[in-house]
Amino acid sequence: QLPTGLYKKVLVILHDSVLPYMNEPTLMMDFLTVAYGIGGAISLLALNGLFILIHQHNLEYPDFYKKLYSLLDPSIYHVKYRARFFHLTDLFLSSSHLPAYLVAAFIKRLSRLALTAPPEALLMIIPFICNLFRRHPACRVLVHRPGGPADMSEDPYVMEEEDPSKSRALESSLWEIQSLQNHYHPDVAKAAAVLNQSLSEMEDDISGLLELSAYELFDKEVKKKVVDVPLEFEQVRGLFGKKNDIFAEHFSLD
């Protein structure tokens, strides 16, 4: 049992300052799997070390994707380690051999959580979802479903289900992204509208968007050059400004 603060400090440096210098990195399997099961930020930080053990040392973790799916909660778009988490999630979902139901569950859960996410997170997650569609064409049924639910309460997707295989994501549609096409931030609305068109084969590079902050987004808007748009208007005449108005004959705005 380690204090939470110490747990985080260890896990932050474990993957690049400890594991590469160990003769037997597999000795850390139990520590990392237990940390991965704790939940919250500790689970997110354990992903780096687990990735090295899975990728380089043949660690088998049967419920890995089920646990990764359960880490997706509303706080995931706000945590300090958001960039690290989505970078690794992108790697874990890059294999073309993953079943369609699993990828669809991730797409659907990320989209549902996006409804309450801040704009800087949305500008990262929408291209992320588009990349998943490019890798797994079988999931495009979520976008192109002719008989989608008329009422959102009829959505068959079960958000509360922890097992992605039982979430019924492939039976659903991606109405969440369609609703984001009316987002108050124009860049978000523009990014969400991409799904209305045919996606290009080339994946979007999201590396520059992973650490996008609200400050950078605001600063970008402030520095935009304002273009003066010429307007054609009719000069106001009379009391109510209407042309050929009887009031214009008797009253003037001096």
CSV table of C-alpha atoms in Angstrom, one decimal:
chain,number,residue,atom,x,y,z
A,1,GLN,CA,0.0,0.0,0.0
A,2,LEU,CA,1.5,3.3,-1.2
A,3,PRO,CA,0.2,6.8,-0.5
A,4,THR,CA,-1.6,8.1,-3.6
A,5,GLY,CA,0.9,10.9,-4.2
A,6,LEU,CA,3.8,8.4,-4.1
A,7,TYR,CA,1.9,6.1,-6.4
A,8,LYS,CA,1.6,8.8,-9.0
A,9,LYS,CA,5.3,9.9,-8.7
A,10,VAL,CA,6.4,6.3,-9.3
A,11,LEU,CA,4.1,5.6,-12.2
A,12,VAL,CA,5.0,8.8,-14.0
A,13,ILE,CA,8.7,7.9,-14.3
A,14,LEU,CA,8.4,4.1,-14.2
A,15,HIS,CA,8.2,3.5,-18.0
A,16,ASP,CA,11.3,5.5,-19.0
A,17,SER,CA,13.4,5.8,-15.8
A,18,VAL,CA,13.0,2.3,-14.2
A,19,LEU,CA,11.8,-0.4,-16.6
A,20,PRO,CA,14.6,0.1,-19.2
A,21,TYR,CA,17.3,-0.4,-16.6
A,22,MET,CA,15.9,-3.6,-14.9
A,23,ASN,CA,17.3,-7.0,-15.8
A,24,GLU,CA,13.8,-8.5,-15.4
A,25,PRO,CA,11.1,-5.9,-16.1
A,26,THR,CA,8.5,-8.6,-15.8
A,27,LEU,CA,8.9,-8.4,-12.0
A,28,MET,CA,6.8,-5.3,-12.2
A,29,MET,CA,3.8,-7.1,-13.7
A,30,ASP,CA,1.9,-7.6,-10.4
A,31,PHE,CA,2.6,-4.0,-9.3
A,32,LEU,CA,1.4,-2.5,-12.6
A,33,THR,CA,-1.7,-4.7,-12.9
A,34,VAL,CA,-2.8,-3.9,-9.3
A,35,ALA,CA,-2.2,-0.2,-10.0
A,36,TYR,CA,-4.2,-0.5,-13.3
A,37,GLY,CA,-7.1,-1.9,-11.3
A,38,ILE,CA,-7.2,0.9,-8.7
A,39,GLY,CA,-9.0,3.4,-11.0
A,40,GLY,CA,-8.8,7.1,-11.6
A,41,ALA,CA,-5.5,8.8,-12.3
A,42,ILE,CA,-3.4,5.9,-11.0
A,43,SER,CA,-4.9,3.6,-13.6
A,44,LEU,CA,-4.2,6.1,-16.4
A,45,LEU,CA,-0.5,6.4,-15.3
A,46,ALA,CA,-0.1,2.6,-15.1
A,47,LEU,CA,-0.9,2.4,-18.8
A,48,ASN,CA,2.6,3.4,-19.9
A,49,GLY,CA,4.3,0.7,-17.9
A,50,LEU,CA,1.7,-1.9,-18.9
A,51,PHE,CA,2.1,-1.0,-22.6
A,52,ILE,CA,5.9,-1.7,-22.4
A,53,LEU,CA,5.3,-5.1,-20.7
A,54,ILE,CA,2.6,-6.1,-23.2
A,55,HIS,CA,4.5,-4.8,-26.3
A,56,GLN,CA,8.0,-5.9,-25.4
A,57,HIS,CA,7.7,-8.6,-22.8
A,58,ASN,CA,4.6,-10.6,-23.8
A,59,LEU,CA,2.5,-9.8,-20.8
A,60,GLU,CA,-1.0,-11.3,-21.2
A,61,TYR,CA,-3.8,-9.2,-19.7
A,62,PRO,CA,-7.2,-10.8,-20.7
A,63,ASP,CA,-9.4,-8.0,-19.4
A,64,PHE,CA,-7.2,-5.2,-20.6
A,65,TYR,CA,-9.6,-3.6,-23.1
A,66,LYS,CA,-12.6,-4.1,-20.7
A,67,LYS,CA,-10.6,-2.2,-18.0
A,68,LEU,CA,-9.5,0.5,-20.5
A,69,TYR,CA,-13.2,0.9,-21.5
A,70,SER,CA,-14.2,1.4,-17.9
A,71,LEU,CA,-11.7,4.2,-17.5
A,72,LEU,CA,-13.7,6.3,-19.9
A,73,ASP,CA,-15.7,8.6,-17.6
A,74,PRO,CA,-16.7,12.3,-17.7
A,75,SER,CA,-13.4,13.3,-16.0
A,76,ILE,CA,-11.2,11.9,-18.8
A,77,TYR,CA,-11.5,15.1,-20.8
A,78,HIS,CA,-10.4,17.2,-17.8
A,79,VAL,CA,-7.6,15.3,-16.1
A,80,LYS,CA,-4.0,16.5,-16.1
A,81,TYR,CA,-2.8,13.3,-17.9
A,82,ARG,CA,-5.3,13.5,-20.7
A,83,ALA,CA,-2.6,13.7,-23.5
A,84,ARG,CA,-0.8,10.7,-22.2
A,85,PHE,CA,-4.0,8.6,-21.9
A,86,PHE,CA,-5.3,9.4,-25.4
A,87,HIS,CA,-1.8,8.9,-27.0
A,88,LEU,CA,-1.7,5.3,-25.5
A,89,THR,CA,-5.4,4.6,-26.2
A,90,ASP,CA,-4.7,5.6,-29.9
A,91,LEU,CA,-1.9,3.0,-29.9
A,92,PHE,CA,-4.1,0.3,-28.3
A,93,LEU,CA,-6.9,0.8,-30.8
A,94,SER,CA,-4.6,0.9,-33.8
A,95,SER,CA,-4.7,-2.8,-34.6
A,96,SER,CA,-6.9,-3.8,-37.5
A,97,HIS,CA,-7.5,-7.2,-35.8
A,98,LEU,CA,-9.7,-5.7,-33.0
A,99,PRO,CA,-13.4,-6.8,-33.2
A,100,ALA,CA,-15.8,-4.3,-34.6
A,101,TYR,CA,-18.0,-4.4,-31.5
A,102,LEU,CA,-15.1,-3.4,-29.3
A,103,VAL,CA,-14.1,-0.4,-31.4
A,104,ALA,CA,-17.7,0.6,-31.8
A,105,ALA,CA,-18.1,0.6,-28.0
A,106,PHE,CA,-15.1,2.9,-27.6
A,107,ILE,CA,-16.4,5.3,-30.4
A,108,LYS,CA,-19.9,5.4,-28.8
A,109,ARG,CA,-18.7,6.0,-25.3
A,110,LEU,CA,-16.2,8.7,-26.3
A,111,SER,CA,-19.0,10.4,-28.3
A,112,ARG,CA,-21.5,10.3,-25.4
A,113,LEU,CA,-18.9,11.8,-23.0
A,114,ALA,CA,-18.1,14.4,-25.7
A,115,LEU,CA,-21.6,16.0,-25.1
A,116,THR,CA,-20.3,17.6,-21.9
A,117,ALA,CA,-16.6,18.0,-22.9
A,118,PRO,CA,-14.9,21.4,-23.2
A,119,PRO,CA,-14.1,22.7,-26.8
A,120,GLU,CA,-10.3,22.0,-26.5
A,121,ALA,CA,-11.0,18.4,-25.8
A,122,LEU,CA,-13.6,18.1,-28.6
A,123,LEU,CA,-11.1,19.4,-31.2
A,124,MET,CA,-8.9,16.4,-30.2
A,125,ILE,CA,-11.5,13.7,-29.8
A,126,ILE,CA,-13.5,14.2,-33.0
A,127,PRO,CA,-10.4,13.6,-35.3
A,128,PHE,CA,-9.6,10.7,-32.9
A,129,ILE,CA,-13.0,9.1,-33.6
A,130,CYS,CA,-12.6,9.8,-37.4
A,131,ASN,CA,-9.3,7.9,-37.3
A,132,LEU,CA,-11.0,4.9,-35.7
A,133,PHE,CA,-13.5,4.9,-38.5
A,134,ARG,CA,-10.7,4.9,-41.1
A,135,ARG,CA,-9.0,1.9,-39.4
A,136,HIS,CA,-12.2,0.0,-38.8
A,137,PRO,CA,-14.6,0.5,-41.8
A,138,ALA,CA,-17.1,-2.0,-40.2
A,139,CYS,CA,-17.9,0.6,-37.6
A,140,ARG,CA,-19.1,3.2,-40.2
A,141,VAL,CA,-22.6,1.7,-39.8
A,142,LEU,CA,-22.8,4.0,-36.7
A,143,VAL,CA,-22.8,7.0,-39.1
A,144,HIS,CA,-24.7,5.6,-42.1
A,145,ARG,CA,-27.7,3.9,-40.4
A,146,PRO,CA,-30.8,4.6,-42.4
A,147,GLY,CA,-33.3,3.6,-39.7
A,148,GLY,CA,-31.7,5.3,-36.7
A,149,PRO,CA,-33.8,5.9,-33.6
A,150,ALA,CA,-36.3,8.7,-34.0
A,151,ASP,CA,-36.1,9.5,-30.3
A,152,MET,CA,-32.8,9.5,-28.4
A,153,SER,CA,-34.4,7.6,-25.5
A,154,GLU,CA,-34.7,4.6,-28.0
A,155,ASP,CA,-30.9,4.5,-28.4
A,156,PRO,CA,-30.0,0.8,-27.8
A,157,TYR,CA,-26.5,1.6,-26.5
A,158,VAL,CA,-26.2,0.8,-22.8
A,159,MET,CA,-23.9,3.5,-21.3
A,160,GLU,CA,-23.8,1.9,-17.9
A,161,GLU,CA,-22.6,-1.5,-19.1
A,162,GLU,CA,-18.9,-2.1,-18.2
A,163,ASP,CA,-18.4,-4.9,-20.7
A,164,PRO,CA,-18.1,-3.4,-24.2
A,165,SER,CA,-19.3,-6.7,-25.7
A,166,LYS,CA,-22.7,-6.2,-24.0
A,167,SER,CA,-23.0,-2.5,-24.6
A,168,ARG,CA,-24.9,-3.0,-28.0
A,169,ALA,CA,-22.9,-0.1,-29.5
A,170,LEU,CA,-23.0,-1.6,-33.0
A,171,GLU,CA,-26.8,-1.4,-33.0
A,172,SER,CA,-26.7,2.3,-32.2
A,173,SER,CA,-26.0,5.5,-34.3
A,174,LEU,CA,-23.7,8.4,-33.7
A,175,TRP,CA,-26.3,11.1,-33.0
A,176,GLU,CA,-24.0,12.7,-30.4
A,177,ILE,CA,-21.5,13.8,-33.1
A,178,GLN,CA,-24.4,15.1,-35.2
A,179,SER,CA,-25.6,17.2,-32.2
A,180,LEU,CA,-22.0,18.6,-31.9
A,181,GLN,CA,-22.5,20.0,-35.4
A,182,ASN,CA,-24.6,22.7,-33.7
A,183,HIS,CA,-21.9,23.4,-31.1
A,184,TYR,CA,-21.5,27.1,-30.0
A,185,HIS,CA,-17.7,27.0,-30.9
A,186,PRO,CA,-17.4,27.2,-34.8
A,187,ASP,CA,-14.2,25.1,-34.9
A,188,VAL,CA,-16.0,22.2,-33.1
A,189,ALA,CA,-19.1,22.4,-35.3
A,190,LYS,CA,-16.8,22.4,-38.4
A,191,ALA,CA,-14.8,19.4,-37.1
A,192,ALA,CA,-18.0,17.4,-36.4
A,193,ALA,CA,-19.4,18.2,-39.8
A,194,VAL,CA,-16.5,16.1,-41.4
A,195,LEU,CA,-18.5,13.0,-40.7
A,196,ASN,CA,-21.2,14.2,-43.2
A,197,GLN,CA,-18.7,13.7,-46.0
A,198,SER,CA,-16.7,10.7,-47.2
A,199,LEU,CA,-13.6,10.4,-45.0
A,200,SER,CA,-10.2,10.5,-46.7
A,201,GLU,CA,-7.9,7.4,-46.3
A,202,MET,CA,-5.2,9.5,-44.7
A,203,GLU,CA,-5.5,9.6,-40.9
A,204,ASP,CA,-5.5,12.9,-39.1
A,205,ASP,CA,-2.4,13.8,-37.1
A,206,ILE,CA,-3.8,14.3,-33.5
A,207,SER,CA,-0.4,14.6,-31.8
A,208,GLY,CA,-0.5,18.4,-31.9
A,209,LEU,CA,-4.1,18.4,-30.4
A,210,LEU,CA,-3.5,16.2,-27.4
A,211,GLU,CA,-2.3,19.0,-25.2
A,212,LEU,CA,-4.5,21.7,-26.6
A,213,SER,CA,-5.6,24.0,-23.7
A,214,ALA,CA,-8.4,26.4,-23.2
A,215,TYR,CA,-5.9,29.2,-23.0
A,216,GLU,CA,-4.4,28.4,-26.4
A,217,LEU,CA,-7.8,28.2,-27.9
A,218,PHE,CA,-8.8,31.6,-26.5
A,219,ASP,CA,-5.4,33.1,-27.5
A,220,LYS,CA,-5.9,31.8,-31.1
A,221,GLU,CA,-9.3,33.5,-31.3
A,222,VAL,CA,-8.0,36.8,-29.9
A,223,LYS,CA,-5.2,36.9,-32.4
A,224,LYS,CA,-7.4,36.3,-35.4
A,225,LYS,CA,-7.5,39.2,-37.9
A,226,VAL,CA,-10.9,40.8,-38.1
A,227,VAL,CA,-12.0,41.4,-41.6
A,228,ASP,CA,-14.4,44.4,-42.1
A,229,VAL,CA,-17.4,43.1,-44.1
A,230,PRO,CA,-19.0,45.8,-46.2
A,231,LEU,CA,-22.8,46.0,-45.6
A,232,GLU,CA,-25.5,47.4,-47.8
A,233,PHE,CA,-28.3,49.0,-45.9
A,234,GLU,CA,-31.1,51.4,-46.3
A,235,GLN,CA,-30.9,54.6,-44.3
A,236,VAL,CA,-33.6,55.0,-41.7
A,237,ARG,CA,-36.4,57.4,-42.6
A,238,GLY,CA,-39.2,58.5,-40.3
A,239,LEU,CA,-40.2,57.2,-37.0
A,240,PHE,CA,-40.2,53.5,-37.7
A,241,GLY,CA,-37.7,53.5,-40.6
A,242,LYS,CA,-40.1,52.0,-43.2
A,243,LYS,CA,-40.1,53.1,-46.8
A,244,ASN,CA,-43.3,54.9,-47.9
A,245,ASP,CA,-44.5,54.9,-44.3
A,246,ILE,CA,-47.1,57.5,-43.4
A,247,PHE,CA,-45.1,58.4,-40.3
A,248,ALA,CA,-42.2,59.4,-42.5
A,249,GLU,CA,-44.3,62.2,-43.9
A,250,HIS,CA,-45.0,63.8,-40.5
A,251,PHE,CA,-42.1,62.8,-38.3
A,252,SER,CA,-38.3,63.0,-38.9
A,253,LEU,CA,-35.3,61.8,-36.8
A,254,ASP,CA,-33.2,65.0,-36.5
